[in-house]
Each structure stands twice: as structure tokens, then as C-alpha cells.
Amino acid sequence: MKYAGIVENDVVNGEGVCVSFFMQGCPHRCKGCHNPETWNFDGGKEAPLSKIIELVLNAIDANGIQRNLSILGGEPLAPRNQYPLSVLLWQVKKTFPSIKIYLWTGYTLEEFKEMCSMSENILQYIDVLIDGRYIEEERDITLKLRGSKNQRILYRGIDY
Ligand code: SF4
């Protein structure tokens, strides 16, 4: 599968120390996007899904310290990314049931549920969902976990 990269100790995306996994490909093309190199679905790096899962699992508890997991992009919820994402999330939660999983998407929660027949299979693993496209005119650098005011922070069990 294609992916954009992994940051093993990230204190910017998510809360506490996280492993950040950047997926490849995004259909939204928001003006002012900070990661335009992730737009091309054929770009980025390539590795078998099993290898990526191994990399992520090893990074989560490197040095015996468990980290949370942040999934970013690109667009993790794009149709092409949905199946590998669901397998990755399943394996991570099975191995580390107590860590938090954050996911950033350019779709709204409602758009994602409408377009994806397996949306519940993915959402069940995500503790915190940050949704909505980046809108440059609504940019606000003081916002927690978000780039623009239209985006929402949604919690599993409360909002979905
Ligand atoms: S959804 Fe995210 S990665 Fe995609 S274009 Fe918008 S800001 Fe960039």
C-alpha cells in the first residue's frame, strides 16, 4: 500500500506523545494545505500492509513506553485507503486496547457515513475524530487539534 510517512515521537498531532501515521492520497485539495505532497494517490512510499502494521505496532511501544496513535494524511478515509486503514486500526486496538487513536479527515462525519458502507467498522476504533476540510479563510492557529474554525473535534461514544 501507499503511505506518506511515519513520525515515531510526535508531540504536535494528538495529545501526549503519539505515533503519527500519514496516509497517501487526498481528493479534497484544500487551498493552503500544508501537505500537498500527499494528494497524489500514486505518490508517497510503498510497503506491504503487514510491514506497515509491524512498523506502527513497534513504534507505539518503542522503549517500553506506550504512545497514542494519530492517523493523518492525505485523506485516511478516502475509498482507496479505507480497507488498509480498517485492518491497521483493528490490529492496533487488538494489541494496545488502552491507547487513544486520533484521526484527521477532510470529510465531515456525515459525509463519511453516507459514502462508506463500512464506516462503522472504521469509526468503532477511532477515539477522537477531527473532521472537515481545511478552509484557509477560517484559519485559526489558537485552535486545539484543528487548523480552521469549521473543523470539529468529535468523540466516540458521545458524538458518534
Ligand atoms: S483534507 Fe487535509 S490533506 Fe487533504 S487537501 Fe485538505 S488539508 Fe490537505
Short mmCIF file of C-alpha atoms and ligand atoms in Angstrom, two decimals:
data_model
loop_
_atom_site.label_atom_id
_atom_site.label_comp_id
_atom_site.label_asym_id
_atom_site.label_seq_id
_atom_site.Cartn_x
_atom_site.Cartn_y
_atom_site.Cartn_z
CA MET A 1 0.00 0.00 0.00
CA LYS A 2 0.99 3.63 -0.42
CA TYR A 3 1.68 5.81 2.59
CA ALA A 4 3.25 9.22 3.14
CA GLY A 5 5.29 8.62 6.29
CA ILE A 6 5.56 7.85 9.98
CA VAL A 7 6.68 10.15 12.81
CA GLU A 8 7.59 7.96 15.75
CA ASN A 9 7.50 10.52 18.57
CA ASP A 10 5.10 13.31 17.71
CA VAL A 11 4.04 15.85 20.34
CA VAL A 12 2.23 18.15 17.87
CA ASN A 13 -0.54 15.94 16.47
CA GLY A 14 -2.73 14.43 19.19
CA GLU A 15 -2.37 14.63 22.96
CA GLY A 16 0.71 13.40 24.77
CA VAL A 17 3.31 11.55 22.73
CA CYS A 18 1.87 9.92 19.62
CA VAL A 19 3.00 7.85 16.70
CA SER A 20 1.75 9.74 13.64
CA PHE A 21 0.97 7.75 10.52
CA PHE A 22 0.41 9.79 7.36
CA MET A 23 -1.64 8.10 4.64
CA GLN A 24 -1.20 8.89 0.94
CA GLY A 25 -3.78 10.42 -1.39
CA CYS A 26 -6.33 13.16 -0.86
CA PRO A 27 -9.21 14.22 -3.13
CA HIS A 28 -10.04 17.49 -1.31
CA ARG A 29 -7.21 19.79 -2.47
CA CYS A 30 -7.88 22.45 0.14
CA LYS A 31 -6.38 25.87 -0.56
CA GLY A 32 -3.44 26.41 1.80
CA CYS A 33 -2.99 22.68 2.59
CA HIS A 34 0.29 22.07 4.42
CA ASN A 35 0.78 18.59 2.91
CA PRO A 36 0.12 18.87 -0.86
CA GLU A 37 2.73 16.15 -1.49
CA THR A 38 0.20 13.71 0.00
CA TRP A 39 -2.52 14.46 -2.60
CA ASN A 40 -1.37 12.05 -5.31
CA PHE A 41 -2.74 8.54 -4.64
CA ASP A 42 0.19 7.10 -6.61
CA GLY A 43 2.81 9.14 -4.76
CA GLY A 44 4.49 8.58 -1.39
CA LYS A 45 6.21 5.41 -0.23
CA GLU A 46 5.17 1.82 -0.84
CA ALA A 47 5.20 -1.13 1.56
CA PRO A 48 3.06 -4.22 2.18
CA LEU A 49 0.26 -3.61 4.67
CA SER A 50 1.73 -6.25 7.00
CA LYS A 51 5.04 -4.33 7.08
CA ILE A 52 3.27 -1.05 7.84
CA ILE A 53 1.32 -2.66 10.68
CA GLU A 54 4.57 -4.01 12.08
CA LEU A 55 6.22 -0.57 11.87
CA VAL A 56 3.31 1.13 13.62
CA LEU A 57 3.00 -1.50 16.37
CA ASN A 58 6.73 -1.39 17.07
CA ALA A 59 6.70 2.41 17.19
CA ILE A 60 3.75 2.53 19.61
CA ASP A 61 5.61 0.75 22.41
CA ALA A 62 9.22 1.51 21.50
CA ASN A 63 11.42 1.57 24.63
CA GLY A 64 8.56 0.11 26.66
CA ILE A 65 6.58 3.37 26.67
CA GLN A 66 3.13 3.24 25.09
CA ARG A 67 2.17 6.10 22.80
CA ASN A 68 -1.15 7.12 21.30
CA LEU A 69 -1.70 6.84 17.54
CA SER A 70 -2.58 9.70 15.19
CA ILE A 71 -3.75 8.97 11.65
CA LEU A 72 -3.35 11.85 9.23
CA GLY A 73 -2.96 12.43 5.52
CA GLY A 74 -3.65 12.88 2.86
CA GLU A 75 -7.15 11.55 3.39
CA PRO A 76 -7.26 8.42 5.57
CA LEU A 77 -10.96 7.91 4.84
CA ALA A 78 -10.69 8.12 1.03
CA PRO A 79 -12.20 4.98 -0.57
CA ARG A 80 -8.80 3.62 -1.57
CA ASN A 81 -7.48 3.94 2.00
CA GLN A 82 -10.49 2.51 3.84
CA TYR A 83 -9.66 -1.20 3.72
CA PRO A 84 -5.97 -0.96 4.75
CA LEU A 85 -6.93 1.57 7.41
CA SER A 86 -9.57 -0.74 8.90
CA VAL A 87 -7.06 -3.62 9.11
CA LEU A 88 -4.43 -1.36 10.69
CA LEU A 89 -6.87 0.02 13.27
CA TRP A 90 -8.19 -3.44 14.13
CA GLN A 91 -4.68 -4.73 14.74
CA VAL A 92 -3.61 -1.70 16.78
CA LYS A 93 -6.65 -1.82 19.09
CA LYS A 94 -6.32 -5.58 19.49
CA THR A 95 -2.68 -5.19 20.53
CA PHE A 96 -2.99 -1.97 22.54
CA PRO A 97 -6.63 -1.67 23.68
CA SER A 98 -5.98 1.22 26.07
CA ILE A 99 -4.24 3.69 23.74
CA LYS A 100 -6.14 6.54 22.12
CA ILE A 101 -6.48 6.74 18.36
CA TYR A 102 -6.92 10.16 16.72
CA LEU A 103 -7.86 10.56 13.06
CA TRP A 104 -7.97 13.68 10.88
CA THR A 105 -10.26 13.67 7.86
CA GLY A 106 -11.35 16.26 5.30
CA TYR A 107 -14.81 14.67 5.13
CA THR A 108 -17.42 15.58 7.67
CA LEU A 109 -18.61 12.68 9.79
CA GLU A 110 -21.95 12.83 7.98
CA GLU A 111 -20.30 12.74 4.54
CA PHE A 112 -18.19 9.77 5.53
CA LYS A 113 -21.13 7.79 6.90
CA GLU A 114 -23.10 8.44 3.74
CA MET A 115 -20.35 7.44 1.32
CA CYS A 116 -18.86 4.43 3.13
CA SER A 117 -20.81 1.23 3.75
CA MET A 118 -18.14 0.06 6.22
CA SER A 119 -17.98 3.36 8.14
CA GLU A 120 -18.90 1.73 11.47
CA ASN A 121 -16.08 -0.81 11.04
CA ILE A 122 -13.64 2.10 10.99
CA LEU A 123 -15.30 4.53 13.42
CA GLN A 124 -15.51 1.93 16.20
CA TYR A 125 -11.71 2.14 16.61
CA ILE A 126 -11.31 5.92 16.48
CA ASP A 127 -11.46 7.66 19.86
CA VAL A 128 -11.18 11.22 18.56
CA LEU A 129 -12.18 12.28 15.05
CA ILE A 130 -11.22 15.72 13.73
CA ASP A 131 -13.41 16.31 10.69
CA GLY A 132 -13.91 18.79 7.86
CA ARG A 133 -11.80 20.31 5.12
CA TYR A 134 -9.19 22.95 5.87
CA ILE A 135 -10.64 26.34 4.97
CA GLU A 136 -7.91 28.94 4.75
CA GLU A 137 -10.31 31.86 5.34
CA GLU A 138 -11.25 30.25 8.68
CA ARG A 139 -7.67 29.50 9.76
CA ASP A 140 -7.04 29.97 13.48
CA ILE A 141 -3.70 28.97 14.99
CA THR A 142 -5.12 29.04 18.54
CA LEU A 143 -7.45 26.10 17.93
CA LYS A 144 -6.70 22.80 19.64
CA LEU A 145 -6.03 19.95 17.15
CA ARG A 146 -7.57 21.91 14.25
CA GLY A 147 -6.40 24.31 11.54
CA SER A 148 -9.65 26.10 10.72
CA LYS A 149 -12.78 27.02 12.67
CA ASN A 150 -15.18 24.88 10.61
CA GLN A 151 -13.44 21.68 11.72
CA ARG A 152 -14.84 19.74 14.67
CA ILE A 153 -13.42 17.53 17.41
CA LEU A 154 -15.75 14.53 17.79
CA TYR A 155 -15.57 11.81 20.41
CA ARG A 156 -16.54 8.15 20.08
CA GLY A 157 -19.45 7.30 22.37
CA ILE A 158 -20.54 10.95 22.57
CA ASP A 159 -20.77 12.29 19.01
CA TYR A 160 -20.83 9.03 17.02
S1 SF4 B 1 -8.03 17.37 3.57
FE1 SF4 B 1 -6.07 17.76 4.59
S2 SF4 B 1 -4.51 16.77 3.26
FE2 SF4 B 1 -6.40 16.96 2.07
S3 SF4 B 1 -6.14 18.87 0.93
FE3 SF4 B 1 -7.31 19.33 2.80
S4 SF4 B 1 -5.77 19.96 4.30
FE4 SF4 B 1 -4.69 18.89 2.63
#
